[in-house]
Short mmCIF file of C-alpha atoms in Angstrom, two decimals:
data_model
loop_
_atom_site.label_atom_id
_atom_site.label_comp_id
_atom_site.label_asym_id
_atom_site.label_seq_id
_atom_site.Cartn_x
_atom_site.Cartn_y
_atom_site.Cartn_z
CA MET T 29 -54.44 -16.38 -5.60
CA PRO T 30 -52.21 -19.45 -6.19
CA ASP T 31 -49.48 -20.10 -3.64
CA THR T 32 -47.00 -21.43 -6.20
CA ILE T 33 -45.12 -19.56 -8.89
CA SER T 34 -46.17 -20.44 -12.42
CA PRO T 35 -43.46 -21.72 -14.82
CA ALA T 36 -43.62 -18.42 -16.69
CA GLU T 37 -42.78 -16.56 -13.48
CA GLU T 38 -39.94 -18.81 -12.32
CA LYS T 39 -36.56 -17.17 -12.06
CA GLN T 40 -33.86 -18.13 -14.51
CA THR T 41 -30.70 -19.68 -13.07
CA ILE T 42 -27.26 -18.08 -13.17
CA PHE T 43 -24.15 -20.14 -12.39
CA SER T 44 -20.58 -18.91 -12.10
CA GLY T 45 -17.42 -20.50 -10.75
CA VAL T 46 -14.09 -18.89 -9.81
CA LYS T 47 -10.91 -20.82 -9.05
CA PRO T 48 -9.23 -20.35 -5.65
CA SER T 49 -5.85 -20.32 -7.37
CA GLY T 50 -5.19 -16.66 -6.68
CA ASP T 51 -6.61 -13.75 -4.74
CA LEU T 52 -9.60 -11.79 -6.05
CA THR T 53 -8.63 -8.55 -7.77
CA LEU T 54 -9.93 -5.06 -8.24
CA GLY T 55 -10.77 -6.20 -11.78
CA SER T 56 -12.77 -9.15 -10.40
CA TYR T 57 -14.78 -6.79 -8.23
CA LEU T 58 -15.44 -3.94 -10.67
CA GLY T 59 -15.91 -6.22 -13.66
CA ALA T 60 -18.04 -8.94 -12.06
CA LEU T 61 -18.59 -9.25 -8.31
CA ARG T 62 -20.08 -5.80 -7.78
CA ASN T 63 -22.59 -6.49 -10.54
CA TRP T 64 -23.54 -9.90 -9.14
CA VAL T 65 -25.01 -8.34 -6.00
CA ASP T 66 -28.20 -7.12 -7.68
CA LEU T 67 -28.73 -10.24 -9.79
CA SER T 68 -30.22 -12.24 -6.91
CA GLU T 69 -33.40 -10.14 -7.05
CA GLN T 70 -34.09 -11.29 -10.60
CA TYR T 71 -32.31 -14.67 -10.84
CA ASP T 72 -31.55 -17.81 -8.84
CA CYS T 73 -27.79 -17.42 -8.47
CA LEU T 74 -25.21 -20.10 -7.66
CA TYR T 75 -21.61 -19.03 -7.11
CA CYS T 76 -19.12 -21.85 -6.80
CA ILE T 77 -15.51 -21.85 -5.61
CA VAL T 78 -14.16 -24.32 -8.14
CA ASP T 79 -11.36 -26.06 -6.26
CA LEU T 80 -11.49 -29.11 -8.56
CA HIS T 81 -10.49 -26.86 -11.45
CA ALA T 82 -7.66 -25.33 -9.45
CA ILE T 83 -5.65 -28.55 -9.18
CA THR T 84 -4.90 -28.81 -12.90
CA VAL T 85 -1.89 -26.78 -11.76
CA ARG T 86 -0.10 -27.90 -8.59
CA GLN T 87 -1.39 -26.07 -5.51
CA PRO T 88 0.05 -26.21 -1.98
CA PRO T 89 -2.68 -27.97 0.10
CA ALA T 90 -2.69 -25.42 2.92
CA GLU T 91 -2.84 -22.59 0.42
CA ILE T 92 -5.84 -23.94 -1.50
CA ARG T 93 -7.76 -24.48 1.75
CA SER T 94 -6.95 -20.97 2.89
CA ARG T 95 -7.92 -19.42 -0.43
CA CYS T 96 -11.27 -21.22 -0.53
CA LEU T 97 -12.23 -19.69 2.81
CA SER T 98 -10.77 -16.32 1.87
CA GLN T 99 -12.69 -16.27 -1.41
CA LEU T 100 -15.94 -17.14 0.37
CA ALA T 101 -15.35 -14.36 2.91
CA GLN T 102 -14.64 -11.88 0.10
CA TYR T 103 -17.80 -12.90 -1.77
CA ILE T 104 -19.87 -12.09 1.31
CA ALA T 105 -17.88 -8.92 2.03
CA CYS T 106 -18.54 -7.74 -1.54
CA GLY T 107 -22.27 -7.96 -0.84
CA LEU T 108 -23.32 -11.45 -1.95
CA ASP T 109 -26.00 -12.37 0.57
CA PRO T 110 -25.67 -16.11 1.37
CA VAL T 111 -29.43 -16.23 1.99
CA LYS T 112 -30.25 -14.92 -1.48
CA ASN T 113 -27.36 -16.64 -3.29
CA THR T 114 -26.10 -20.22 -3.12
CA LEU T 115 -22.40 -20.03 -2.19
CA PHE T 116 -20.52 -23.31 -2.07
CA ILE T 117 -17.27 -25.18 -2.70
CA GLN T 118 -17.21 -27.39 -5.78
CA SER T 119 -15.60 -30.47 -4.21
CA HIS T 120 -18.40 -30.55 -1.58
CA VAL T 121 -20.87 -31.53 -4.33
CA PRO T 122 -19.69 -34.89 -5.75
CA ALA T 123 -22.16 -34.64 -8.65
CA HIS T 124 -19.75 -32.21 -10.41
CA ALA T 125 -17.11 -34.93 -10.80
CA GLU T 126 -19.70 -37.63 -11.52
CA LEU T 127 -21.41 -35.74 -14.34
CA SER T 128 -18.04 -34.68 -15.69
CA TRP T 129 -17.11 -38.32 -16.34
CA VAL T 130 -20.40 -38.99 -18.10
CA LEU T 131 -20.05 -35.91 -20.27
CA SER T 132 -16.44 -36.76 -21.12
CA CYS T 133 -17.89 -39.77 -22.95
CA TYR T 134 -19.94 -37.36 -25.07
CA THR T 135 -17.13 -34.86 -25.71
CA MET T 136 -14.92 -35.26 -28.76
CA TYR T 137 -11.13 -35.21 -28.60
CA GLY T 138 -11.02 -32.67 -31.41
CA GLU T 139 -13.28 -30.31 -29.49
CA LEU T 140 -10.99 -30.31 -26.48
CA SER T 141 -7.82 -30.01 -28.56
CA ARG T 142 -9.13 -26.81 -30.13
CA MET T 143 -9.64 -25.02 -26.80
CA THR T 144 -7.38 -21.97 -26.79
CA GLN T 145 -6.97 -21.91 -23.01
CA PHE T 146 -5.55 -25.44 -23.05
CA LYS T 147 -2.90 -24.37 -25.53
CA ASP T 148 -2.06 -21.34 -23.40
CA LYS T 149 -1.90 -23.26 -20.12
CA ALA T 150 0.10 -26.09 -21.67
CA THR T 151 2.68 -23.56 -22.80
CA LYS T 152 2.89 -22.05 -19.32
CA ASN T 153 2.98 -25.45 -17.55
CA ALA T 154 5.07 -27.50 -19.95
CA GLU T 155 6.33 -29.74 -17.14
CA ASN T 156 2.79 -30.68 -16.05
CA ILE T 157 0.54 -31.12 -19.09
CA ASN T 158 -1.83 -33.50 -17.33
CA ALA T 159 -5.12 -35.00 -18.51
CA GLY T 160 -7.09 -32.68 -16.24
CA LEU T 161 -5.58 -29.66 -18.00
CA PHE T 162 -6.92 -31.11 -21.26
CA THR T 163 -10.37 -32.25 -20.08
CA TYR T 164 -11.29 -29.49 -17.62
CA PRO T 165 -13.72 -27.88 -20.14
CA THR T 166 -15.87 -31.00 -19.71
CA LEU T 167 -15.88 -30.47 -15.95
CA MET T 168 -16.84 -26.85 -16.63
CA ALA T 169 -19.72 -28.10 -18.78
CA ALA T 170 -20.82 -30.34 -15.91
CA ASP T 171 -20.68 -27.39 -13.51
CA ILE T 172 -23.07 -25.46 -15.72
CA LEU T 173 -25.42 -28.23 -16.86
CA LEU T 174 -25.92 -29.73 -13.38
CA TYR T 175 -28.05 -26.77 -12.34
CA GLN T 176 -30.07 -26.44 -15.56
CA THR T 177 -28.33 -23.09 -15.91
CA ASN T 178 -29.86 -20.50 -18.20
CA LEU T 179 -27.15 -17.84 -18.03
CA VAL T 180 -23.38 -17.97 -17.44
CA PRO T 181 -21.58 -14.66 -16.68
CA VAL T 182 -18.46 -14.76 -18.85
CA GLY T 183 -15.80 -12.58 -20.35
CA GLU T 184 -14.65 -12.79 -23.94
CA ASP T 185 -12.00 -15.38 -23.01
CA GLN T 186 -14.63 -17.78 -21.62
CA LYS T 187 -17.22 -17.71 -24.40
CA GLN T 188 -15.55 -20.69 -26.06
CA HIS T 189 -16.25 -22.80 -22.98
CA VAL T 190 -19.94 -21.93 -23.03
CA GLU T 191 -20.09 -22.82 -26.71
CA LEU T 192 -18.52 -26.21 -25.97
CA THR T 193 -21.00 -26.71 -23.12
CA ARG T 194 -23.84 -26.02 -25.53
CA ASP T 195 -22.37 -28.47 -28.06
CA ILE T 196 -22.15 -31.21 -25.42
CA ALA T 197 -25.67 -30.51 -24.13
CA ASN T 198 -27.06 -30.48 -27.66
CA ARG T 199 -25.35 -33.80 -28.45
CA PHE T 200 -26.66 -35.43 -25.26
CA ASN T 201 -30.18 -34.04 -25.73
CA GLY T 202 -30.15 -35.23 -29.33
CA ILE T 203 -29.59 -38.79 -28.15
CA TYR T 204 -31.70 -38.91 -24.97
CA GLY T 205 -34.28 -36.16 -25.28
CA ASP T 206 -34.73 -32.93 -23.34
CA VAL T 207 -32.29 -33.48 -20.44
CA PHE T 208 -30.21 -30.30 -20.18
CA THR T 209 -31.20 -26.64 -20.38
CA MET T 210 -29.24 -24.87 -23.12
CA PRO T 211 -27.11 -22.20 -21.37
CA GLU T 212 -26.40 -18.79 -22.82
CA PRO T 213 -23.40 -16.51 -22.13
CA PHE T 214 -24.44 -13.58 -19.98
CA ILE T 215 -22.66 -10.22 -19.99
CA PRO T 216 -24.13 -7.78 -17.45
CA GLU T 217 -25.11 -4.37 -18.81
CA VAL T 218 -22.85 -2.62 -16.31
CA GLY T 219 -19.28 -3.71 -15.80
CA ALA T 220 -15.85 -2.16 -16.03
CA ARG T 221 -13.07 -3.93 -17.93
CA ILE T 222 -10.04 -3.35 -15.74
CA MET T 223 -6.60 -3.80 -17.26
CA SER T 224 -3.19 -4.42 -15.70
CA LEU T 225 -1.54 -1.32 -14.25
CA THR T 226 1.79 -2.28 -15.84
CA GLU T 227 0.48 -3.88 -19.07
CA PRO T 228 -2.62 -1.78 -19.84
CA ARG T 229 -3.46 -3.73 -22.99
CA GLN T 230 -3.85 -6.92 -20.93
CA LYS T 231 -6.70 -7.69 -18.54
CA MET T 232 -5.89 -7.45 -14.82
CA SER T 233 -5.50 -11.07 -13.73
CA LYS T 234 -5.19 -12.75 -10.36
CA SER T 235 -2.34 -14.80 -11.83
CA ASP T 236 -0.23 -11.65 -12.23
CA THR T 237 2.87 -11.68 -10.06
CA ASP T 238 3.99 -8.12 -10.65
CA THR T 239 2.61 -4.80 -9.44
CA GLY T 240 0.12 -4.63 -12.29
CA CYS T 241 -2.56 -6.19 -10.13
CA VAL T 242 -4.46 -4.83 -7.12
CA TYR T 243 -6.08 -7.38 -4.81
CA LEU T 244 -9.19 -6.86 -2.69
CA LEU T 245 -7.31 -7.61 0.53
CA ASP T 246 -4.27 -5.44 -0.25
CA ARG T 247 -3.17 -2.97 2.41
CA PRO T 248 -3.75 0.73 1.59
CA GLU T 249 -0.01 1.42 1.30
CA ASP T 250 0.39 -1.41 -1.23
CA ILE T 251 -2.53 -0.12 -3.30
CA LEU T 252 -1.11 3.41 -3.37
CA ARG T 253 2.33 2.07 -4.32
CA ALA T 254 0.84 0.06 -7.20
CA PHE T 255 -0.94 3.10 -8.62
CA LYS T 256 2.13 5.32 -8.31
CA ARG T 257 3.98 2.75 -10.47
CA ALA T 258 1.17 2.50 -13.02
CA VAL T 259 2.20 2.87 -16.65
CA THR T 260 1.01 6.05 -18.37
CA ASP T 261 2.79 7.72 -21.33
CA SER T 262 5.16 10.55 -22.19
CA ASP T 263 2.31 13.03 -22.47
CA SER T 264 0.92 14.67 -19.33
CA ALA T 265 -2.75 15.16 -20.31
CA VAL T 266 -5.43 13.13 -18.56
CA ARG T 267 -7.54 12.24 -21.58
CA PHE T 268 -9.46 9.08 -22.51
CA ASP T 269 -7.99 7.48 -25.64
CA LEU T 270 -7.75 3.68 -25.66
CA GLN T 271 -5.48 3.54 -28.70
CA GLU T 272 -3.00 6.30 -27.90
CA LYS T 273 -3.24 6.38 -24.08
CA PRO T 274 -4.20 2.88 -22.84
CA GLY T 275 -2.60 3.33 -19.42
CA VAL T 276 -4.25 6.66 -18.70
CA SER T 277 -7.57 5.40 -20.09
CA ASN T 278 -7.40 2.38 -17.80
CA LEU T 279 -6.80 4.61 -14.78
CA MET T 280 -9.70 6.80 -15.83
CA GLY T 281 -11.93 3.74 -16.10
CA ILE T 282 -10.94 2.65 -12.61
CA TYR T 283 -11.51 6.12 -11.18
CA ALA T 284 -14.89 6.38 -12.93
CA ALA T 285 -15.96 2.99 -11.58
CA ALA T 286 -14.79 3.86 -8.06
CA THR T 287 -16.38 7.31 -7.89
CA GLY T 288 -19.20 7.37 -10.45
CA LYS T 289 -17.64 10.34 -12.24
CA SER T 290 -17.82 10.68 -16.02
CA TYR T 291 -14.72 10.80 -18.23
CA ALA T 292 -15.48 14.43 -19.02
CA ASP T 293 -15.59 15.25 -15.30
CA ILE T 294 -12.28 13.44 -14.76
CA GLU T 295 -10.58 15.25 -17.62
CA ALA T 296 -11.77 18.60 -16.21
CA GLU T 297 -10.71 17.67 -12.66
CA PHE T 298 -7.11 16.95 -13.65
CA ALA T 299 -6.65 19.51 -16.42
CA GLY T 300 -3.10 20.81 -16.21
CA GLN T 301 -2.18 18.74 -13.13
CA GLY T 302 -0.08 15.97 -14.69
CA TYR T 303 0.01 12.28 -13.93
CA GLY T 304 1.48 12.36 -10.43
CA ALA T 305 -1.57 13.92 -8.81
CA PHE T 306 -3.89 11.86 -11.03
CA LYS T 307 -2.38 8.49 -10.08
CA SER T 308 -2.35 9.35 -6.37
CA THR T 309 -5.99 10.40 -6.45
CA VAL T 310 -7.04 7.22 -8.28
CA GLY T 311 -5.10 5.14 -5.76
CA GLU T 312 -6.78 6.89 -2.83
CA ALA T 313 -10.22 6.36 -4.38
CA VAL T 314 -9.51 2.64 -4.72
CA VAL T 315 -8.26 2.44 -1.13
CA GLU T 316 -11.57 3.87 0.11
CA LEU T 317 -13.58 1.68 -2.27
CA LEU T 318 -11.93 -1.51 -1.02
CA ARG T 319 -11.53 -0.56 2.65
CA PRO T 320 -14.96 -1.84 3.82
CA ILE T 321 -14.54 -5.03 1.79
CA ARG T 322 -11.13 -5.76 3.27
CA GLU T 323 -12.25 -5.00 6.82
CA GLU T 324 -15.40 -7.13 6.54
CA ALA T 325 -13.50 -10.03 4.92
CA GLU T 326 -10.91 -9.93 7.70
CA ARG T 327 -13.70 -10.01 10.29
CA LEU T 328 -15.40 -12.95 8.59
CA LEU T 329 -12.14 -14.92 8.34
CA LYS T 330 -11.91 -14.81 12.12
CA ASP T 331 -15.33 -16.49 12.36
CA LYS T 332 -14.59 -19.94 10.92
CA ALA T 333 -17.81 -21.38 12.40
CA TYR T 334 -19.90 -18.92 10.39
CA LEU T 335 -18.03 -19.60 7.15
CA THR T 336 -18.39 -23.34 7.72
CA GLN T 337 -22.13 -22.88 8.19
CA ILE T 338 -22.40 -20.88 4.97
CA TYR T 339 -20.48 -23.29 2.73
CA THR T 340 -22.23 -26.30 4.30
CA GLU T 341 -25.70 -24.86 3.75
CA GLY T 342 -24.71 -23.79 0.26
CA ALA T 343 -23.42 -27.26 -0.60
CA ASN T 344 -26.62 -28.83 0.73
CA ARG T 345 -28.77 -26.61 -1.51
CA ALA T 346 -26.49 -27.19 -4.50
CA THR T 347 -26.43 -30.97 -3.90
CA PHE T 348 -30.23 -31.13 -3.90
CA LEU T 349 -30.40 -29.39 -7.28
CA ALA T 350 -27.43 -31.23 -8.78
CA ASN T 351 -28.68 -34.68 -7.79
CA LYS T 352 -32.01 -34.06 -9.53
CA THR T 353 -30.13 -33.60 -12.80
CA LEU T 354 -27.70 -36.45 -12.15
CA ARG T 355 -30.51 -38.94 -11.43
CA LYS T 356 -32.16 -37.96 -14.70
CA VAL T 357 -28.89 -38.41 -16.60
CA TYR T 358 -28.18 -41.80 -15.01
CA LYS T 359 -31.68 -43.02 -15.85
CA LYS T 360 -31.38 -41.85 -19.45
CA ILE T 361 -28.08 -43.63 -20.08
CA GLY T 362 -29.27 -46.84 -18.43
CA PHE T 363 -27.57 -47.00 -15.03
CA VAL T 364 -29.35 -49.12 -12.44
CA ALA T 365 -31.13 -46.93 -9.88
CA LYS T 366 -29.77 -47.00 -6.32
#
């Protein structure tokens, strides 16, 4: 029997990056993180804390450092095994910034100007429309292409970035040959789309500043308070109907994801009880769902030496892979070898 894995048997690579510009949410966990745990058995997974992306908007230095460590601790607490997954901080792998500059020379102004997220962020940060805010999709392309990524877990709002990444890779490959793997957007089969508790037609976002968001490290009393304030409707029936009852349907989705119950079971459980009991029960289910995550993350955050070891080892593994691609790129475009 051969000792090496044949090319046909090699695992595909998954890459995903999340900014440390806000705390991870219940939506992050139910919609993505919980599903990432099982992917390591089938794929080579790299999960990056993208601090370079975070500074397109001003961040207090102490806060961004704290959030990087907190996010790493939460990743591990959510079940991402640092032995099976490569967990690292983006700025610890210089190849991200280096490849980003090269790719910016193969990215068209018109392509960047059409990015919907730039328009949205420019509106929200009118006093700080910096070049990084405009060119960050090229850095995102570098993040993905550095690792010869096959699959990128994305939501609907990020598909445009993967398409731009593919356009850049296709342009570069067309000039220099087969350099980059062509990435594909990846949407896991299982994943709950969690909406804001106060704006149930909008996705729950870590940038929310109101009570519409529940964070993984929230205290139980804060979680219960948020669910008691959740928007429902003037009716009193617990029934799944996205068009007529978006708030109730969102709460049902959360409860189903937290408990494994079907919508039919939930409707039967709360028949004739009204929204007060329903919201309290959903809140309590979320408290118990997040309790072990919060407790483990808090324990990990007290062990800075362990977290340092994890992000250092992760960066070393990522650097090895990234530099293989960067050396190939530099050779193709004609840079003198070191």
